[in-house]
């Protein structure tokens, strides 16, 4: 009996796994430029981490958690998001006391939500995100937003839209919630059952409702900006002005409240747009949170962070042809001519691997044509063909499968020739990928490297 994957989950293999690795490695190296360090927390947490932390009124906690009793009758939950678990880890380990503040952490891993699966929405998906804890500053909020935009531009996204809002401090939100209750109470009978519950639990969530008729009603609701305290307003405009100074365009979206309970002050989302301006939706969401550390048993420290959906980033990069050249390949296929060459081909393959290049060879005798097909399927750039004659003369036939050029290479020269064929910039070690084939006048090269080849040319 063939067993299907669990609904809303998917297997990630080969090129797709490489895309995930590619995306996460660029995201990691970008946030590391800002001083963030990796944290890994368990997938399983005590359910209270999310009911208290993420918040009982959020849709994620009310409807979407994978919660079960373990064999010791404890209620545990597979994380639906990372922030609450990370804050739990900071409190459990007392890092707020033993580590230098602010704590600057990044994470990458799977999250689980029982949502209705649809395009770009899974029940198991991956998030890459950051948390900065222990610094209450409009500048820190701005830096997080700038870093998120920077990360997406490093991945090649040229057209992004930053939506940003302030949901104010506790006092601003309380006043605003009262105004929302007053406004929605007279219309609530026309609204969806979820909104009826939201009116009781947290009326801000009504602004997140996706039901078109409810969204229409929400259009006439009071505006958050009219309820911001003076301090929250000042803080928000300071954040906006720093973001603006970096040439980042933004849209203040008064309806943006974000779905999780812990947010306060600045919240934001980043959408990817097509060249024509079509909005593909949010790939990143985040904001400032006030009382979360205290709520989970620690001191009163603020935090700010964001989460990016890796599947959505990967799929939009594919749509925008940003991953066309990213392919899972093997560098070299070693081809023994005849059964007797299998052992020597195996040794040669191990030697190629010890030079740092990936290599494969057949484990049983194969016809030449079949080996070339295998090499092609594996995306190999180089075939090394080894027969008795070559072995006796201390050489190998090297065929570049992209250019189809074949040459005899002495085994003693194999490392240098493979470096030239597979890693051309390693020749002079200048890090320039043009290998001197460029018009720069030395120094900074158009490829981004410092080109010593062109200095030599001068
Ligand atoms: P959130 O934690 O809801 O703010 O989500 C942050 C980001 O994670 C979103 O912008 C999406 O890119 C991604 N995301 C959230 N839920 C899902 C899901 N069910 N499937 C895939 N990606 C998701």
Coordinates of C-alpha atoms and ligand atoms in Angstrom, one line a residue:
X1 CA 0.0 0.0 0.0
X2 CA 1.4 3.4 -1.0
X3 CA 1.2 5.9 1.8
X4 CA 0.6 9.5 0.8
X5 CA 2.3 12.4 2.7
X6 CA 0.2 14.1 5.3
X7 CA -2.0 16.7 3.8
X8 CA -0.3 20.1 3.6
X9 CA 3.2 18.6 3.9
X10 CA 5.7 18.0 1.1
X11 CA 9.0 16.2 0.4
X12 CA 11.8 18.5 -0.5
X13 CA 14.6 16.9 -2.6
X14 CA 17.5 17.7 -4.8
X15 CA 17.1 21.1 -6.6
X16 CA 14.3 22.2 -4.3
X17 CA 16.4 21.3 -1.2
X18 CA 19.3 23.2 -2.8
X19 CA 17.0 26.2 -3.2
X20 CA 16.1 26.1 0.5
X21 CA 19.8 25.8 1.4
X22 CA 20.7 28.6 -1.0
X23 CA 18.0 30.9 0.4
X24 CA 18.9 30.2 4.0
X25 CA 22.6 30.6 3.4
X26 CA 22.1 34.1 1.9
X27 CA 19.7 35.0 4.7
X28 CA 22.1 33.8 7.3
X29 CA 25.1 35.6 5.9
X30 CA 23.1 38.8 5.6
X31 CA 21.8 38.8 9.2
X32 CA 25.3 37.8 10.4
X33 CA 26.5 41.1 9.0
X34 CA 24.3 42.8 11.6
X35 CA 25.7 40.7 14.4
X36 CA 22.9 38.1 14.7
X37 CA 23.8 34.6 16.0
X38 CA 22.0 31.3 15.3
X39 CA 19.6 29.7 17.8
X40 CA 17.9 26.4 17.5
X41 CA 15.0 25.6 19.8
X42 CA 12.9 22.4 20.0
X43 CA 10.0 21.8 17.7
X44 CA 8.0 20.6 20.7
X45 CA 7.1 23.0 23.5
X46 CA 4.7 22.9 26.4
X47 CA 1.4 24.2 25.0
X48 CA 1.4 27.1 27.5
X49 CA 4.4 28.6 25.6
X50 CA 2.0 29.4 22.8
X51 CA -1.3 29.9 24.6
X52 CA 0.4 32.4 26.9
X53 CA 3.0 33.7 24.5
X54 CA 1.5 33.7 21.0
X55 CA -1.8 34.5 22.6
X56 CA -5.2 32.8 23.1
X57 CA -7.0 35.3 20.8
X58 CA -4.8 34.6 17.8
X59 CA -6.1 32.4 15.0
X60 CA -2.9 30.4 15.2
X61 CA -3.5 29.4 18.8
X62 CA -7.3 29.0 18.6
X63 CA -7.5 26.9 15.5
X64 CA -4.2 26.0 13.9
X65 CA -2.0 24.3 16.5
X66 CA -0.8 20.7 16.4
X67 CA -1.4 20.0 20.1
X68 CA -1.4 16.6 21.7
X69 CA -0.9 14.8 25.0
X70 CA 2.4 13.0 25.2
X71 CA 2.7 9.6 26.9
X72 CA 3.3 11.4 30.2
X73 CA -0.1 13.2 29.8
X74 CA 1.6 16.6 29.2
X75 CA 0.1 18.8 26.6
X76 CA 2.7 19.6 24.0
X77 CA 2.5 21.6 20.8
X78 CA 4.6 21.5 17.6
X79 CA 5.7 25.1 17.2
X80 CA 3.3 27.1 15.0
X81 CA 5.8 30.0 15.1
X82 CA 9.2 30.6 16.6
X83 CA 9.1 33.8 18.7
X84 CA 7.3 32.4 21.8
X85 CA 9.7 29.4 21.9
X86 CA 12.7 31.6 21.6
X87 CA 11.5 33.8 24.3
X88 CA 10.9 30.7 26.5
X89 CA 14.5 29.6 25.8
X90 CA 15.8 33.0 26.9
X91 CA 13.9 32.8 30.1
X92 CA 14.7 29.1 30.8
X93 CA 18.4 29.7 30.2
X94 CA 18.4 33.1 31.9
X95 CA 20.3 34.5 28.9
X96 CA 18.9 37.9 29.7
X97 CA 21.2 37.9 32.8
X98 CA 24.2 35.9 31.6
X99 CA 24.6 37.2 28.0
X100 CA 25.2 40.7 26.7
X101 CA 22.1 42.6 25.7
X102 CA 20.5 43.0 23.3
X103 CA 20.3 39.3 22.4
X104 CA 20.4 39.1 18.6
X105 CA 19.3 35.7 17.4
X106 CA 18.3 34.2 14.1
X107 CA 16.6 30.9 13.4
X108 CA 15.6 28.6 10.5
X109 CA 13.4 25.5 10.7
X110 CA 10.0 24.0 10.3
X111 CA 6.8 25.3 11.8
X112 CA 3.4 23.6 11.8
X113 CA -0.1 25.1 11.4
X114 CA -3.3 23.3 10.8
X115 CA -4.4 25.6 8.0
X116 CA -6.4 24.9 4.8
X117 CA -3.6 23.9 2.4
X118 CA -3.5 26.0 -0.8
X119 CA -0.9 27.5 -3.1
X120 CA 2.0 28.8 -0.9
X121 CA 0.2 27.7 2.3
X122 CA 1.3 24.4 4.0
X123 CA 0.8 22.7 7.3
X124 CA 4.5 22.2 7.6
X125 CA 6.6 25.0 6.3
X126 CA 9.9 26.7 7.0
X127 CA 10.6 30.0 8.5
X128 CA 13.8 32.0 8.7
X129 CA 13.6 34.8 11.2
X130 CA 15.3 37.0 13.7
X131 CA 14.7 38.3 17.2
X132 CA 16.4 41.1 19.0
X133 CA 15.7 41.2 22.7
X134 CA 16.5 43.8 25.3
X135 CA 16.7 47.1 23.5
X136 CA 13.8 49.5 23.5
X137 CA 14.5 51.8 20.6
X138 CA 12.9 53.2 17.5
X139 CA 16.3 52.8 15.8
X140 CA 16.5 49.0 16.6
X141 CA 12.9 48.7 15.2
X142 CA 14.1 50.5 12.0
X143 CA 17.3 48.4 11.7
X144 CA 15.2 45.2 11.8
X145 CA 13.0 46.4 8.9
X146 CA 16.1 47.6 7.0
X147 CA 17.7 44.2 7.5
X148 CA 14.6 42.4 6.2
X149 CA 14.6 44.5 3.0
X150 CA 18.4 44.1 2.7
X151 CA 18.0 40.3 2.9
X152 CA 15.4 40.2 0.2
X153 CA 17.5 42.4 -2.1
X154 CA 20.5 40.1 -1.6
X155 CA 18.3 37.3 -2.9
X156 CA 17.7 39.4 -6.0
X157 CA 14.1 40.8 -5.4
X158 CA 14.1 44.2 -6.9
X159 CA 10.5 45.1 -6.4
X160 CA 9.3 44.9 -2.8
X161 CA 6.6 46.7 -0.9
X162 CA 7.0 47.6 2.8
X163 CA 3.7 47.9 4.6
X164 CA 4.1 49.3 8.1
X165 CA 1.9 50.5 10.9
X166 CA 2.0 51.2 14.6
X167 CA -0.4 49.5 16.9
X168 CA 0.9 51.7 19.8
X169 CA 1.6 51.0 23.4
X170 CA -0.8 49.2 25.8
X171 CA -2.7 52.4 26.5
X172 CA -3.1 53.3 22.8
X173 CA -4.3 49.8 22.0
X174 CA -6.8 49.7 24.9
X175 CA -8.4 53.0 23.8
X176 CA -8.4 51.8 20.2
X177 CA -10.0 48.5 21.2
X178 CA -12.8 50.3 23.0
X179 CA -13.5 52.4 19.9
X180 CA -13.5 49.2 17.7
X181 CA -15.9 47.4 20.0
X182 CA -18.2 50.4 19.8
X183 CA -18.0 50.5 16.0
X184 CA -18.3 46.8 15.3
X185 CA -21.0 46.1 17.9
X186 CA -23.7 47.6 15.8
X187 CA -22.6 45.5 12.7
X188 CA -21.5 42.3 14.3
X189 CA -24.7 40.3 13.4
X190 CA -23.7 40.7 9.7
X191 CA -20.2 39.4 10.3
X192 CA -18.6 35.9 10.2
X193 CA -18.7 33.7 13.4
X194 CA -14.9 34.2 13.8
X195 CA -15.4 38.0 14.0
X196 CA -18.1 37.5 16.6
X197 CA -15.5 35.7 18.7
X198 CA -12.8 38.3 17.9
X199 CA -15.0 41.1 19.1
X200 CA -15.0 39.4 22.5
X201 CA -11.4 38.2 22.6
X202 CA -9.5 40.9 20.7
X203 CA -11.3 43.3 18.4
X204 CA -8.0 44.2 16.6
X205 CA -8.1 40.8 15.0
X206 CA -11.3 41.8 13.1
X207 CA -9.1 44.0 11.0
X208 CA -7.3 40.8 9.9
X209 CA -10.4 39.1 8.7
X210 CA -10.2 37.8 5.1
X211 CA -14.0 37.6 4.5
X212 CA -14.7 40.2 1.8
X213 CA -18.0 41.4 3.4
X214 CA -16.3 41.8 6.7
X215 CA -13.4 43.7 5.1
X216 CA -16.0 46.1 3.6
X217 CA -17.4 46.8 7.1
X218 CA -13.9 47.1 8.5
X219 CA -13.1 49.9 6.0
X220 CA -15.4 52.3 8.0
X221 CA -13.8 51.4 11.3
X222 CA -11.9 54.0 13.4
X223 CA -8.3 54.4 12.5
X224 CA -5.4 53.3 14.8
X225 CA -3.5 56.5 14.1
X226 CA -6.1 58.6 15.9
X227 CA -5.6 56.5 19.1
X228 CA -1.8 56.5 19.2
X229 CA -0.4 58.0 22.4
X230 CA 2.0 60.9 21.9
X231 CA 5.0 58.6 22.9
X232 CA 3.9 55.9 20.4
X233 CA 3.4 58.4 17.6
X234 CA 6.8 60.0 18.2
X235 CA 8.5 56.6 18.3
X236 CA 6.7 55.5 15.1
X237 CA 7.7 58.6 13.2
X238 CA 11.3 58.2 14.3
X239 CA 11.4 54.7 13.0
X240 CA 9.8 55.8 9.7
X241 CA 12.3 58.6 9.3
X242 CA 15.3 56.3 9.8
X243 CA 13.8 53.9 7.2
X244 CA 13.2 56.8 4.9
X245 CA 16.8 58.0 5.3
X246 CA 17.9 54.7 3.8
X247 CA 15.9 55.3 0.7
X248 CA 13.3 52.6 1.5
X249 CA 9.8 53.4 0.4
X250 CA 7.0 52.4 2.6
X251 CA 3.2 52.5 2.8
X252 CA 1.7 53.2 6.2
X253 CA -1.2 50.6 6.3
X254 CA -3.6 51.5 9.0
X255 CA -5.4 48.1 8.8
X256 CA -2.2 46.2 9.4
X257 CA -2.4 44.7 12.9
X258 CA -0.6 41.3 12.4
X259 CA -2.2 38.1 13.6
X260 CA -0.3 37.3 16.8
X261 CA -1.1 38.8 20.2
X262 CA 2.3 39.8 21.4
X263 CA 2.9 42.7 19.1
X264 CA 3.0 46.4 20.2
X265 CA 4.2 49.6 18.6
X266 CA 5.6 49.1 15.1
X267 CA 4.4 46.1 12.9
X268 CA 5.3 45.4 9.3
X269 CA 4.9 43.1 6.3
X270 CA 7.0 42.9 3.2
X271 CA 5.3 41.9 -0.1
X272 CA 7.0 40.9 -3.3
X273 CA 5.7 42.7 -6.4
X274 CA 6.1 41.6 -10.1
X275 CA 7.8 43.9 -12.5
X276 CA 4.3 45.1 -13.5
X277 CA 3.5 45.8 -9.8
X278 CA 1.3 42.8 -9.2
X279 CA 1.3 42.0 -5.5
X280 CA 2.3 38.3 -4.8
X281 CA 1.5 38.7 -1.1
X282 CA 3.6 38.8 2.1
X283 CA 6.8 36.8 2.5
X284 CA 7.9 38.5 5.7
X285 CA 6.0 39.7 8.8
X286 CA 7.2 41.1 12.1
X287 CA 7.2 43.9 14.6
X288 CA 8.0 45.0 18.1
X289 CA 6.7 43.2 21.1
X290 CA 6.5 44.6 24.5
X291 CA 5.5 42.3 27.3
X292 CA 6.4 38.8 25.9
X293 CA 9.5 38.1 28.0
X294 CA 7.7 39.1 31.2
X295 CA 4.6 37.1 30.2
X296 CA 6.7 34.0 29.9
X297 CA 8.3 34.5 33.3
X298 CA 11.3 36.7 32.6
X299 CA 12.1 40.3 33.3
X300 CA 10.3 43.2 31.5
X301 CA 12.4 43.2 28.3
X302 CA 11.1 44.3 24.9
X303 CA 11.9 42.6 21.6
X304 CA 11.6 43.1 17.9
X305 CA 11.8 40.5 15.1
X306 CA 10.4 39.1 11.9
X307 CA 9.8 35.8 10.2
X308 CA 10.1 35.0 6.5
X309 CA 8.3 32.1 4.8
X310 CA 11.1 30.1 3.1
X311 CA 8.7 28.2 0.7
X312 CA 7.1 31.4 -0.4
X313 CA 10.5 33.1 -0.9
X314 CA 11.7 30.0 -2.9
X315 CA 8.6 29.9 -5.1
X316 CA 8.7 33.6 -5.8
X317 CA 12.4 33.4 -6.7
X318 CA 11.5 30.6 -9.1
X319 CA 8.7 32.7 -10.7
X320 CA 11.2 35.6 -11.1
X321 CA 13.9 33.4 -12.6
X322 CA 16.2 34.0 -9.7
X323 CA 17.1 30.3 -9.3
X324 CA 17.5 29.3 -12.9
X325 CA 21.3 28.8 -12.5
X326 CA 21.0 27.1 -9.2
X327 CA 21.2 23.3 -9.8
X328 CA 22.2 20.3 -7.8
X329 CA 25.0 18.7 -9.8
X330 CA 28.0 16.4 -9.4
X331 CA 31.3 17.9 -10.7
X332 CA 33.0 14.9 -12.2
X333 CA 31.9 11.5 -13.6
X334 CA 34.7 9.0 -13.8
X335 CA 34.2 6.4 -16.6
X336 CA 36.1 3.2 -16.5
X337 CA 36.6 1.5 -19.9
X338 CA 35.8 -2.1 -19.2
X339 CA 35.4 -4.3 -16.1
X340 CA 39.1 -4.3 -15.4
X341 CA 39.2 -0.6 -14.9
X342 CA 36.5 -0.5 -12.1
X343 CA 39.0 -0.6 -9.2
X344 CA 41.3 2.1 -10.7
X345 CA 38.3 4.3 -11.6
X346 CA 37.1 3.9 -8.0
X347 CA 40.6 5.1 -6.7
X348 CA 40.6 8.0 -9.1
X349 CA 37.1 9.0 -8.0
X350 CA 38.3 9.0 -4.4
X351 CA 41.3 11.2 -5.4
X352 CA 39.0 13.7 -7.1
X353 CA 36.8 13.8 -4.0
X354 CA 40.0 14.5 -1.9
X355 CA 40.6 17.5 -4.1
X356 CA 37.3 18.9 -3.0
X357 CA 35.2 18.1 -6.1
X358 CA 32.1 15.9 -6.1
X359 CA 32.6 12.8 -8.1
X360 CA 30.8 9.5 -9.0
X361 CA 31.7 6.4 -10.9
X362 CA 29.7 3.3 -11.8
X363 CA 29.9 0.3 -9.4
X364 CA 29.6 -2.2 -12.2
X365 CA 30.7 -2.3 -15.8
X366 CA 28.7 0.0 -18.1
X367 CA 28.7 0.9 -21.8
X368 CA 30.2 4.3 -22.7
X369 CA 26.9 5.7 -24.0
X370 CA 25.1 4.7 -20.8
X371 CA 27.9 6.4 -18.7
X372 CA 27.6 9.6 -20.7
X373 CA 23.8 9.6 -20.1
X374 CA 24.4 9.2 -16.4
X375 CA 26.9 12.0 -16.4
X376 CA 24.4 14.2 -18.2
X377 CA 21.5 13.3 -15.8
X378 CA 23.8 14.2 -12.9
X379 CA 24.7 17.6 -14.5
X380 CA 28.4 16.7 -14.5
X381 CA 30.6 19.2 -16.2
X382 CA 33.6 16.9 -16.5
X383 CA 34.0 13.3 -17.6
X384 CA 37.3 11.5 -16.8
X385 CA 37.7 8.5 -19.0
X386 CA 40.1 5.9 -17.8
X387 CA 41.3 2.9 -20.0
X388 CA 44.2 0.6 -19.7
X389 CA 46.3 2.6 -22.0
X390 CA 45.7 5.8 -20.0
X391 CA 46.5 4.0 -16.8
X392 CA 49.8 2.7 -18.1
X393 CA 50.8 6.2 -19.3
X394 CA 49.8 7.9 -16.1
X395 CA 47.1 10.0 -17.9
X396 CA 43.4 10.3 -18.2
X397 CA 41.1 11.6 -20.9
X398 CA 39.2 14.7 -19.7
X399 CA 36.0 15.7 -21.5
X400 CA 34.4 19.0 -20.7
X401 CA 30.7 18.0 -21.2
X402 CA 29.6 21.6 -21.7
X403 CA 32.1 22.5 -24.5
X404 CA 32.6 18.9 -25.6
X405 CA 36.4 19.6 -25.7
X406 CA 38.4 16.5 -24.9
X407 CA 42.1 16.5 -23.9
X408 CA 44.7 14.2 -22.3
X409 CA 45.7 15.2 -18.8
X410 CA 48.6 13.8 -16.8
X411 CA 47.3 12.5 -13.5
X412 CA 50.0 14.6 -11.8
X413 CA 48.4 17.7 -13.3
X414 CA 44.8 16.7 -12.5
X415 CA 44.4 19.0 -9.6
X416 CA 45.5 22.1 -11.6
X417 CA 43.4 21.2 -14.6
X418 CA 40.3 20.5 -12.6
X419 CA 40.7 23.8 -10.8
X420 CA 40.9 25.6 -14.2
X421 CA 37.9 23.8 -15.5
X422 CA 35.6 23.8 -12.5
X423 CA 36.8 26.7 -10.5
X424 CA 38.4 29.2 -12.9
X425 CA 38.9 32.0 -10.4
X426 CA 41.0 29.7 -8.2
X427 CA 43.8 30.0 -10.8
X428 CA 45.3 33.3 -9.5
X429 CA 43.4 33.3 -6.3
X430 CA 42.2 36.9 -6.7
X431 CA 38.5 35.9 -6.2
X432 CA 37.5 37.5 -9.5
X433 CA 35.2 35.4 -11.6
X434 CA 36.2 37.0 -14.9
X435 CA 39.6 35.5 -14.7
X436 CA 41.1 38.6 -16.4
X437 CA 38.4 38.6 -19.1
X438 CA 37.1 42.1 -18.2
X439 CA 37.6 45.7 -19.0
X440 CA 38.3 47.0 -15.5
X441 CA 41.4 48.9 -15.0
X442 CA 42.6 46.8 -12.0
X443 CA 41.3 47.1 -8.5
X444 CA 37.5 46.7 -8.1
X445 CA 36.2 44.6 -10.9
X446 CA 32.7 44.5 -12.4
X447 CA 32.3 41.0 -11.1
X448 CA 32.6 42.3 -7.5
X449 CA 36.0 40.8 -6.9
X450 CA 39.3 42.6 -6.6
X451 CA 40.9 41.7 -9.9
X452 CA 44.6 41.1 -9.9
X453 CA 44.5 39.6 -13.4
X454 CA 43.7 43.0 -14.9
X455 CA 46.4 44.6 -12.8
X456 CA 48.8 42.2 -14.4
X457 CA 47.3 43.2 -17.8
X458 CA 48.1 46.8 -17.1
Ligands
LIG1 P1 3.5 34.8 10.4 O1 4.2 34.1 11.4 O2 2.1 34.4 10.2 O3 3.6 36.3 10.4 O4 4.1 34.4 9.0 C1 5.4 34.9 8.5 C2 5.6 34.4 7.1 O5 5.6 33.0 7.2 C3 4.5 34.7 6.2 O6 4.8 36.0 5.6 C4 4.6 33.6 5.1 O7 5.6 33.9 4.2 C5 5.0 32.5 6.0 N1 3.9 31.6 6.3 C6 3.0 31.7 7.3 N2 2.1 30.7 7.3 C7 2.5 29.9 6.3 C8 2.0 28.6 5.8 N3 1.0 28.0 6.3 N4 2.6 28.1 4.7 C9 3.7 28.7 4.2 N5 4.2 29.8 4.6 C10 3.6 30.4 5.6

